[in-house]
PDB file of C-alpha atoms in Angstrom:
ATOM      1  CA  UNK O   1      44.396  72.506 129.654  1.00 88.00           C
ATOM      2  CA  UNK O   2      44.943  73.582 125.852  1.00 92.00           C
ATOM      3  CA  UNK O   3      46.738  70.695 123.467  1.00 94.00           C
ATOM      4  CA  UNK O   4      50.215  72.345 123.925  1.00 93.00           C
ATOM      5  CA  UNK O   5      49.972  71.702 127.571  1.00 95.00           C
ATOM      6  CA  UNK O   6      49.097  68.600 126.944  1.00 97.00           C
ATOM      7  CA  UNK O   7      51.757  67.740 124.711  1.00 97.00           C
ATOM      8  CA  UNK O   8      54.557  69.690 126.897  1.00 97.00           C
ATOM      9  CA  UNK O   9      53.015  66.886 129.867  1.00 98.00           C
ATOM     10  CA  UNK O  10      53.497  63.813 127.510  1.00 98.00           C
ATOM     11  CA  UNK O  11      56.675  65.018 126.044  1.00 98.00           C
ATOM     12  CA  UNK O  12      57.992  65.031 130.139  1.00 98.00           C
ATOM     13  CA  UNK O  13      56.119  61.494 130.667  1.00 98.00           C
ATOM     14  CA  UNK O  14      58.018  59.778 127.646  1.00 98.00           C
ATOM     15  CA  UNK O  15      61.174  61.943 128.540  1.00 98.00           C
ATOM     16  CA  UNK O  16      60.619  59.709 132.464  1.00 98.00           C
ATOM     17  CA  UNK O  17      61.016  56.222 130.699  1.00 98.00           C
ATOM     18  CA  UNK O  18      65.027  56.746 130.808  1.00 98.00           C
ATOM     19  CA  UNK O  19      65.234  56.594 134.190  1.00 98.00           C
ATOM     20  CA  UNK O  20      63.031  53.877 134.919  1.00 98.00           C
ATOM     21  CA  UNK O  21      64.922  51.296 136.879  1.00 98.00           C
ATOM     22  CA  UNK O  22      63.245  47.848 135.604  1.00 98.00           C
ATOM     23  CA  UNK O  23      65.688  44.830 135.574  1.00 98.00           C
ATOM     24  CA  UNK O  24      62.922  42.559 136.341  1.00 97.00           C
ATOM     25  CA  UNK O  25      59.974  43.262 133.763  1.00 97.00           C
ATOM     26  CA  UNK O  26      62.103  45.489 131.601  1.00 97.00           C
ATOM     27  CA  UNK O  27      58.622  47.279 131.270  1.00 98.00           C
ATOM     28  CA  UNK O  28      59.139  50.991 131.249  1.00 98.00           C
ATOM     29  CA  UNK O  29      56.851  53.775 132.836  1.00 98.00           C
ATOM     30  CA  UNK O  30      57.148  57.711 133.024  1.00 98.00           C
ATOM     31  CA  UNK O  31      54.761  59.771 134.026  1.00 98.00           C
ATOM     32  CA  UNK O  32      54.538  63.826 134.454  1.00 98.00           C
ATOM     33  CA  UNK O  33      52.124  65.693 136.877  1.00 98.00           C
ATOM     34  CA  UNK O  34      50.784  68.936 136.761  1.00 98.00           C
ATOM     35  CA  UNK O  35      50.186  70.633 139.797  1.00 98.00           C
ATOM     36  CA  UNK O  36      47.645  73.301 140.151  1.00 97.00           C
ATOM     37  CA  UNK O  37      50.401  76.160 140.217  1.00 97.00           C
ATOM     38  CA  UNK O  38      51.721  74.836 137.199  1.00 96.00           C
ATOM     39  CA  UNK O  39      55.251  73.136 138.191  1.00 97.00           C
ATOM     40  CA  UNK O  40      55.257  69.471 136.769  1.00 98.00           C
ATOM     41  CA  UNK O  41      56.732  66.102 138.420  1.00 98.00           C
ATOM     42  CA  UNK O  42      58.310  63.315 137.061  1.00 98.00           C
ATOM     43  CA  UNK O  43      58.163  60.231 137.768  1.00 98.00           C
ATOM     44  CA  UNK O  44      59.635  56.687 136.821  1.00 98.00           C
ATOM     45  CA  UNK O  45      59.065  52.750 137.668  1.00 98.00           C
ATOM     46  CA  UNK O  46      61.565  51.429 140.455  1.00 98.00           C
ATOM     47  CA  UNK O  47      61.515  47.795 140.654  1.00 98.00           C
ATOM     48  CA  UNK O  48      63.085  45.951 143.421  1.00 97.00           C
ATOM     49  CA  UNK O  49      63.781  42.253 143.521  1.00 97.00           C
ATOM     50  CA  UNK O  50      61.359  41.558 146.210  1.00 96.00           C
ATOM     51  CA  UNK O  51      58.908  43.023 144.010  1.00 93.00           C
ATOM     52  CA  UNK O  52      56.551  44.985 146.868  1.00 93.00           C
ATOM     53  CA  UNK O  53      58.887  47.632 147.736  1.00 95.00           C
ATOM     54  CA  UNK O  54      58.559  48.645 143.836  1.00 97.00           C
ATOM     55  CA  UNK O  55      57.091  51.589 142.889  1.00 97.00           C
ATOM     56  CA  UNK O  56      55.082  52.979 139.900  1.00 98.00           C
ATOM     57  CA  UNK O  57      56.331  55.842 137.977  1.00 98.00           C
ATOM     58  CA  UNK O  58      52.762  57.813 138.629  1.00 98.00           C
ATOM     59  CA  UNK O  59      53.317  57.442 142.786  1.00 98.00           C
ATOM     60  CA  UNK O  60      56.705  58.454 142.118  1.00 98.00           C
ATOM     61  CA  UNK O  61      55.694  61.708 140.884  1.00 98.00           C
ATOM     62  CA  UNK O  62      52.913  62.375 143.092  1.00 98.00           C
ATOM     63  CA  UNK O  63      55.475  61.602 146.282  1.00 98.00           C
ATOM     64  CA  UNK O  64      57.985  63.851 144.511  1.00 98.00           C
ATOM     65  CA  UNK O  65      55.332  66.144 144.405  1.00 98.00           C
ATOM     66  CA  UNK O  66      54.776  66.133 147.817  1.00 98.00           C
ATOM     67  CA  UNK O  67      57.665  66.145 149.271  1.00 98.00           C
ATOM     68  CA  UNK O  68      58.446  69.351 147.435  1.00 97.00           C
ATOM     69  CA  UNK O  69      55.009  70.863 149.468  1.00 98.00           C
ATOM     70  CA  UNK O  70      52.556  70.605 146.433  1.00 98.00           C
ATOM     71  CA  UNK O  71      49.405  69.159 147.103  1.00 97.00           C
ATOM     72  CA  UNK O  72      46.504  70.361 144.475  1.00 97.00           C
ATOM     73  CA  UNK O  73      47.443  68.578 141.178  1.00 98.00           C
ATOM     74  CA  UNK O  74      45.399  69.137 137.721  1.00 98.00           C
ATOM     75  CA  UNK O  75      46.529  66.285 135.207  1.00 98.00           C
ATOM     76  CA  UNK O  76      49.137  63.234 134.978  1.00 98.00           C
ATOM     77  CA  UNK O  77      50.211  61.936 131.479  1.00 98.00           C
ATOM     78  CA  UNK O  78      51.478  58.201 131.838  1.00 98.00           C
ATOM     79  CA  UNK O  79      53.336  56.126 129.198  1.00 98.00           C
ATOM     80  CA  UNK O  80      54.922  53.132 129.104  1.00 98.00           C
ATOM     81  CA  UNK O  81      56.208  49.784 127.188  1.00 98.00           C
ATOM     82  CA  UNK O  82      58.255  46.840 126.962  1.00 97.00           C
ATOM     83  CA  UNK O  83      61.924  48.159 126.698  1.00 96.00           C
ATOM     84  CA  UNK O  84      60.454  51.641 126.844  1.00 96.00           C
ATOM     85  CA  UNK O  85      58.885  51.531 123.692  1.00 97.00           C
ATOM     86  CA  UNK O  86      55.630  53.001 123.625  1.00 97.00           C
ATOM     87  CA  UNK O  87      53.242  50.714 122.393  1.00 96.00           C
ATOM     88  CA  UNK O  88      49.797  50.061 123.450  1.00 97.00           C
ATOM     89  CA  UNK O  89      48.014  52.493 126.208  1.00 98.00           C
ATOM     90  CA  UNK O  90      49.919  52.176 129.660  1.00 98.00           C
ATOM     91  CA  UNK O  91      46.705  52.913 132.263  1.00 98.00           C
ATOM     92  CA  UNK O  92      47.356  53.383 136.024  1.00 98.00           C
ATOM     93  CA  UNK O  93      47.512  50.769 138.135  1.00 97.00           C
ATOM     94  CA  UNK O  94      44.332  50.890 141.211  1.00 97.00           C
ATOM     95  CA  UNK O  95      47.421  52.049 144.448  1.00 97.00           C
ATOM     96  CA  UNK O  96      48.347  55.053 142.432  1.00 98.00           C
ATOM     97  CA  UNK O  97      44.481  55.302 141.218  1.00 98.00           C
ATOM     98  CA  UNK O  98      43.967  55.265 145.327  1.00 97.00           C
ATOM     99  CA  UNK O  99      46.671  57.739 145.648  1.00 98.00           C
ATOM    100  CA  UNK O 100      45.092  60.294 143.133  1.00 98.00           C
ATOM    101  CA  UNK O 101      42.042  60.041 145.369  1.00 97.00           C
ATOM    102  CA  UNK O 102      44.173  61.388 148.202  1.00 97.00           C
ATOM    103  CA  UNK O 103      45.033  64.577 146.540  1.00 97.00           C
ATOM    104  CA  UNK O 104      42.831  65.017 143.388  1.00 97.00           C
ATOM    105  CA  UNK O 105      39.369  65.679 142.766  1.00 97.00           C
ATOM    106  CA  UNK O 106      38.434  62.874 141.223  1.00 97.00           C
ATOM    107  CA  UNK O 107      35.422  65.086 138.755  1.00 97.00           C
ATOM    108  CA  UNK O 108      38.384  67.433 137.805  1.00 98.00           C
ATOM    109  CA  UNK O 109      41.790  65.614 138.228  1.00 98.00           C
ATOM    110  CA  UNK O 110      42.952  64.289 133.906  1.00 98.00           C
ATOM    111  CA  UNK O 111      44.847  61.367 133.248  1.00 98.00           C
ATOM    112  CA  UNK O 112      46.679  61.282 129.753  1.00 98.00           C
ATOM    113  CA  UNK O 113      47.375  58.300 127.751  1.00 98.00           C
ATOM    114  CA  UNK O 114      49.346  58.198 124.605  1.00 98.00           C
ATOM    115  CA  UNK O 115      50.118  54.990 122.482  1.00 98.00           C
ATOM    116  CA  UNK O 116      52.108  54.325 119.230  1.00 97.00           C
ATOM    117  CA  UNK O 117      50.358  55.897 117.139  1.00 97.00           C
ATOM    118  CA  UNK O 118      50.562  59.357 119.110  1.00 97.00           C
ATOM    119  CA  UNK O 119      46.452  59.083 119.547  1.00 98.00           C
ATOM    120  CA  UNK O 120      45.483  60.608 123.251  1.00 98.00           C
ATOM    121  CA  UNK O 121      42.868  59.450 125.661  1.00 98.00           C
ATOM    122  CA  UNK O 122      41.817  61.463 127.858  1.00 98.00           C
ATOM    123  CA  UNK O 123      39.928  60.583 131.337  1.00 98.00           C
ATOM    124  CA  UNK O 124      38.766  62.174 134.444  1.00 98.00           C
ATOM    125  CA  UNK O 125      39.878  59.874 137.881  1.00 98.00           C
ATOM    126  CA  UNK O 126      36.026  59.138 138.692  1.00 98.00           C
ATOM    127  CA  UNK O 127      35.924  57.467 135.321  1.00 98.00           C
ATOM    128  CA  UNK O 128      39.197  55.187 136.109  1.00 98.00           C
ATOM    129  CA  UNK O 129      37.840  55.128 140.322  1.00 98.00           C
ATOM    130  CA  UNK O 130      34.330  54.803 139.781  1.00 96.00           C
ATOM    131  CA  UNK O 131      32.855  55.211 143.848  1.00 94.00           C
ATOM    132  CA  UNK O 132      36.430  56.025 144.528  1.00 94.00           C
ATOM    133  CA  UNK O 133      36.966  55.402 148.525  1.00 95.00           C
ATOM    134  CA  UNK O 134      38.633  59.287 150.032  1.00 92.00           C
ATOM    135  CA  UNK O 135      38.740  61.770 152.482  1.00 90.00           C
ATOM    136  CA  UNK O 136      35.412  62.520 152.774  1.00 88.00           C
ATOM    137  CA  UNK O 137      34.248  59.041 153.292  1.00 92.00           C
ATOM    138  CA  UNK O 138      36.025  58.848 156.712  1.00 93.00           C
ATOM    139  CA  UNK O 139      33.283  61.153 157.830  1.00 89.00           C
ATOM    140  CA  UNK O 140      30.497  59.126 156.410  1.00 83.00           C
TER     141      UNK O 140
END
């Protein structure tokens, strides 16, 4: 993935925050995934005033994803802040770390950060789901 690509992907991520639905933390979250043949998701925070039916903005776009028949993904970008402002570095929660593992390749698979100051990080899924539980363990 060259820098434009991964700009286009953030640009989509903070573009998500307007439709987060968070009248409880007020903590904003978009996301954008890249599948492997190149279409990308969005995804938002949905809060819900009993709190577990909420949803992160990064399972929100791989569900989107799904449901629309993708299932190979090559990168997410996530960003996120009080109010929507971007502030500090906004990493995935461990469910939608978990739900990468069902669909990524965890040596492969990118995550995107981006905080205030526009400065990137840039990490593989095994780094964020070191021993990461998948698949492939069922057989184990």
């Amino acid at each position: 993935m060259d820098n434009a690509q991964k700009e286009a992907l953030l640009k989509k991520a903070k573009d998500m925050l307007a439709f987060s639905y968070t009248p409880y933390s007020n903590f904003k979250v978009g996301a954008a995934l890249l599948s492997k043949s190149g279409k990308v998701f969005g995804g938002c925070n949905i809060e819900n005033a009993a709190y577990g039916p909420s949803n992160c903005a990064e399972r929100t776009a791989f569900f989107n994803a799904v449901s629309s028949g993708e299932r190979q993904f090559e990168a997410i970008a996530i960003v996120g802040g009080p109010d929507g402002a971007i502030k500090d570095f906004c990493p995935p929660c461990g469910v939608c770390r978990q739900v990468m593992m069902e669909f990524c390749n965890p040596k492969k698979f990118k995550i995107l950060l981006q905080n205030a100051l526009g400065k990137i990080k840039e990490f593989t899924l095994e780094q964020l789901l070191p021993l990461g539980f998948g698949a492939a363990d069922l057989d184990k």
